[in-house]
GROMACS .gro file of C-alpha atoms in nm:
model
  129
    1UNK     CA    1   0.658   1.083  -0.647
    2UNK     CA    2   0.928   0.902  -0.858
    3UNK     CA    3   0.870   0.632  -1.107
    4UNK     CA    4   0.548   0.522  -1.164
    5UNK     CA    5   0.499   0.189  -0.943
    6UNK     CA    6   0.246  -0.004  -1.115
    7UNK     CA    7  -0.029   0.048  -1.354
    8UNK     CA    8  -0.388   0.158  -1.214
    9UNK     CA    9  -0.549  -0.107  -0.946
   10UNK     CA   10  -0.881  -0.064  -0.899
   11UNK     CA   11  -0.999  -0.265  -0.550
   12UNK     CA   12  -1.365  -0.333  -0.443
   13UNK     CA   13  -1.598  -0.434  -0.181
   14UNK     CA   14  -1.790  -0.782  -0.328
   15UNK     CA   15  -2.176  -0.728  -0.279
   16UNK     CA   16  -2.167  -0.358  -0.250
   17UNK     CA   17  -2.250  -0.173  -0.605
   18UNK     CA   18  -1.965  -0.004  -0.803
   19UNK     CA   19  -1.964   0.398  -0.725
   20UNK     CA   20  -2.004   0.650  -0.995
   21UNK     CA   21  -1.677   0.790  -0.963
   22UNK     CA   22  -1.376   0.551  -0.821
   23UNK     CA   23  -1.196   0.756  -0.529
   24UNK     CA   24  -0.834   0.817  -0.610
   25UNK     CA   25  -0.704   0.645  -0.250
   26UNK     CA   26  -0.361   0.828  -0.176
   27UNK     CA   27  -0.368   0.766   0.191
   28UNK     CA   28  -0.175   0.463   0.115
   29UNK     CA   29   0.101   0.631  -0.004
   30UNK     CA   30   0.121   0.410  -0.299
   31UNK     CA   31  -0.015   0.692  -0.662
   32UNK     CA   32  -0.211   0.354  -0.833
   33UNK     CA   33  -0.467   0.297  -0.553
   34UNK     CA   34  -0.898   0.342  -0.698
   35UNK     CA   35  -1.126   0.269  -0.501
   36UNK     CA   36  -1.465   0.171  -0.682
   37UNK     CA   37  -1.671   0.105  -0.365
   38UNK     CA   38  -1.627   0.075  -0.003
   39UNK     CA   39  -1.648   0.406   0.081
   40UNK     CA   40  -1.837   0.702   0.128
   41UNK     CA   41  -1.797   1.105   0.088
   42UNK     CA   42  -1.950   1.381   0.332
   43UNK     CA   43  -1.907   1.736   0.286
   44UNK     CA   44  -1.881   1.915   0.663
   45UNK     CA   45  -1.894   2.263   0.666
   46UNK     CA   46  -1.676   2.307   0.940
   47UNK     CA   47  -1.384   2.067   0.806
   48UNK     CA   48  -1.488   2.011   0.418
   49UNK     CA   49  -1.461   1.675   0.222
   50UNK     CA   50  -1.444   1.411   0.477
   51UNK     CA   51  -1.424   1.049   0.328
   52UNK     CA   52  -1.493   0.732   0.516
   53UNK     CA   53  -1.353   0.385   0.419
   54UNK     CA   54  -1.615   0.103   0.506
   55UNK     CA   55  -1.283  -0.162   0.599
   56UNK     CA   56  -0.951   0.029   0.611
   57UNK     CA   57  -0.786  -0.291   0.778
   58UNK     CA   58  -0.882  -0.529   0.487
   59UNK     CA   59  -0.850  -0.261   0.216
   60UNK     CA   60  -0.511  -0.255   0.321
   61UNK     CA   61  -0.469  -0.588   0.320
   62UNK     CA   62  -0.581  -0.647  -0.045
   63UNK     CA   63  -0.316  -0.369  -0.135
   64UNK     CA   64  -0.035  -0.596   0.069
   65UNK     CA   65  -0.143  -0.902  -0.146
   66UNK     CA   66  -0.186  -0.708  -0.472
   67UNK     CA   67   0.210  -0.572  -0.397
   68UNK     CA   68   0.355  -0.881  -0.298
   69UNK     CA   69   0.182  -1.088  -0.581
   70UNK     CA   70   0.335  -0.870  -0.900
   71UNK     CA   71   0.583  -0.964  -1.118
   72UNK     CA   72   0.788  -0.681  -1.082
   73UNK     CA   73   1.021  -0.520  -0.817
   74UNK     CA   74   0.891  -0.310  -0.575
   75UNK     CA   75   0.869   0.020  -0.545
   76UNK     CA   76   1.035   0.240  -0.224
   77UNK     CA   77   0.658   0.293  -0.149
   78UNK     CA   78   0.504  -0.044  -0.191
   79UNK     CA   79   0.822  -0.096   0.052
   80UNK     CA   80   0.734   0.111   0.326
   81UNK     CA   81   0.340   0.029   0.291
   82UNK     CA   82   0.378  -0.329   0.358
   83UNK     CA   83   0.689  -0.242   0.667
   84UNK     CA   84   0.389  -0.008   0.811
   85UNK     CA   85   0.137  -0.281   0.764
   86UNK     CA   86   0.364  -0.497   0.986
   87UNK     CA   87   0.388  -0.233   1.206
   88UNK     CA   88   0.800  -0.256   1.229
   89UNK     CA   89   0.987   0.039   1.236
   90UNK     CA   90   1.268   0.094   0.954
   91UNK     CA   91   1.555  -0.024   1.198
   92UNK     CA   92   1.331  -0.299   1.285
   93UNK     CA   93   1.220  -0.462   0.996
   94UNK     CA   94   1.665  -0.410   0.847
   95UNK     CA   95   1.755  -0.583   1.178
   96UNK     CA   96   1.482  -0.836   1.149
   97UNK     CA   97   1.515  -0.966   0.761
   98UNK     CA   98   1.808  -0.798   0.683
   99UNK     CA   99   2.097  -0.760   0.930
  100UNK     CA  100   2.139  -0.356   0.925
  101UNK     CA  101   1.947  -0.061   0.819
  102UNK     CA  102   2.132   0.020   0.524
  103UNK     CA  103   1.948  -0.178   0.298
  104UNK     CA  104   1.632  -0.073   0.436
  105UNK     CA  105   1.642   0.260   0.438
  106UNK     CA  106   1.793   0.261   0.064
  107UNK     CA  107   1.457   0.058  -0.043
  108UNK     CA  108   1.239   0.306   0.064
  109UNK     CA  109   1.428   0.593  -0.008
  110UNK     CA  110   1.530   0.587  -0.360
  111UNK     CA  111   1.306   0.595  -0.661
  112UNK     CA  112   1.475   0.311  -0.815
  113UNK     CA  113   1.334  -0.083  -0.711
  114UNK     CA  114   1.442  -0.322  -0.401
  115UNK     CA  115   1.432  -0.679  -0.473
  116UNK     CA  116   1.672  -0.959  -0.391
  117UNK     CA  117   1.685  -1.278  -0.216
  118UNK     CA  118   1.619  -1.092   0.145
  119UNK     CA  119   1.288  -0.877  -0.038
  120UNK     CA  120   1.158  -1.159  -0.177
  121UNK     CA  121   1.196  -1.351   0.131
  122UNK     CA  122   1.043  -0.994   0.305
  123UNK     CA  123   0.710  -1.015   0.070
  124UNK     CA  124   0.636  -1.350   0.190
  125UNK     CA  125   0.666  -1.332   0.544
  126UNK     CA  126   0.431  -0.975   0.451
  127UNK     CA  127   0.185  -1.202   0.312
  128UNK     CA  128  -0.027  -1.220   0.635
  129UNK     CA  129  -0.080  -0.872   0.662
   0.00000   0.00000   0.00000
């Protein structure tokens, strides 16, 4: 998947007890994502391991705040997580906040980090995911 993008981030549901084993959450398309609660595991016999997430929207929104809140560039995947959270399309989101898709599409694309005056400006109008 590239360069590692951050270091382990484990995210929780307050109230709810801690789970046994945290649940490696890759749906997000971002490798660092644990889940230690807020979630649960059934094994169907027609379709195998099926797991449930007890919030998806609000998981996902801790994940946008936990991205936009390091002190780091981001990653080409942390990019495209928080463009899908906004629900904008790649040529969308370049016209948008950053006059043409070339910068875009180079940000998500490529292993290496996006950040400049236009990303930052990007991760705080994300925020409110």
């Amino acid at each position: 998947m590239g360069r590692q993008m951050s270091e382990r981030a484990e995210f929780h549901v307050m109230g709810q007890p801690y789970d046994a084993a945290p649940l490696h959450y890759t749906a997000s398309g971002l490798d660092y994502v644990y889940l230690v609660n807020g979630f649960s595991i059934e094994n169907d016999p027609d379709y195998g391991r099926i797991v449930t997430i007890d919030s998806a929207d609000d998981l996902h929104k801790a994940i946008g705040l936990h991205i936009i809140t390091q002190e780091r560039p981001l990653a080409g995947a942390e990019f495209r997580f928080l463009r899908k959270q906004m629900k904008l399309t790649q040529k969308e989101l370049a016209a948008d906040y950053f006059g043409g898709a070339d910068v875009q599409t180079k940000g998500q694309k490529n292993s290496s980090s996006i950040r400049s005056t236009d990303a930052d400006a990007f991760c705080t109008l994300a925020h409110p995911i």
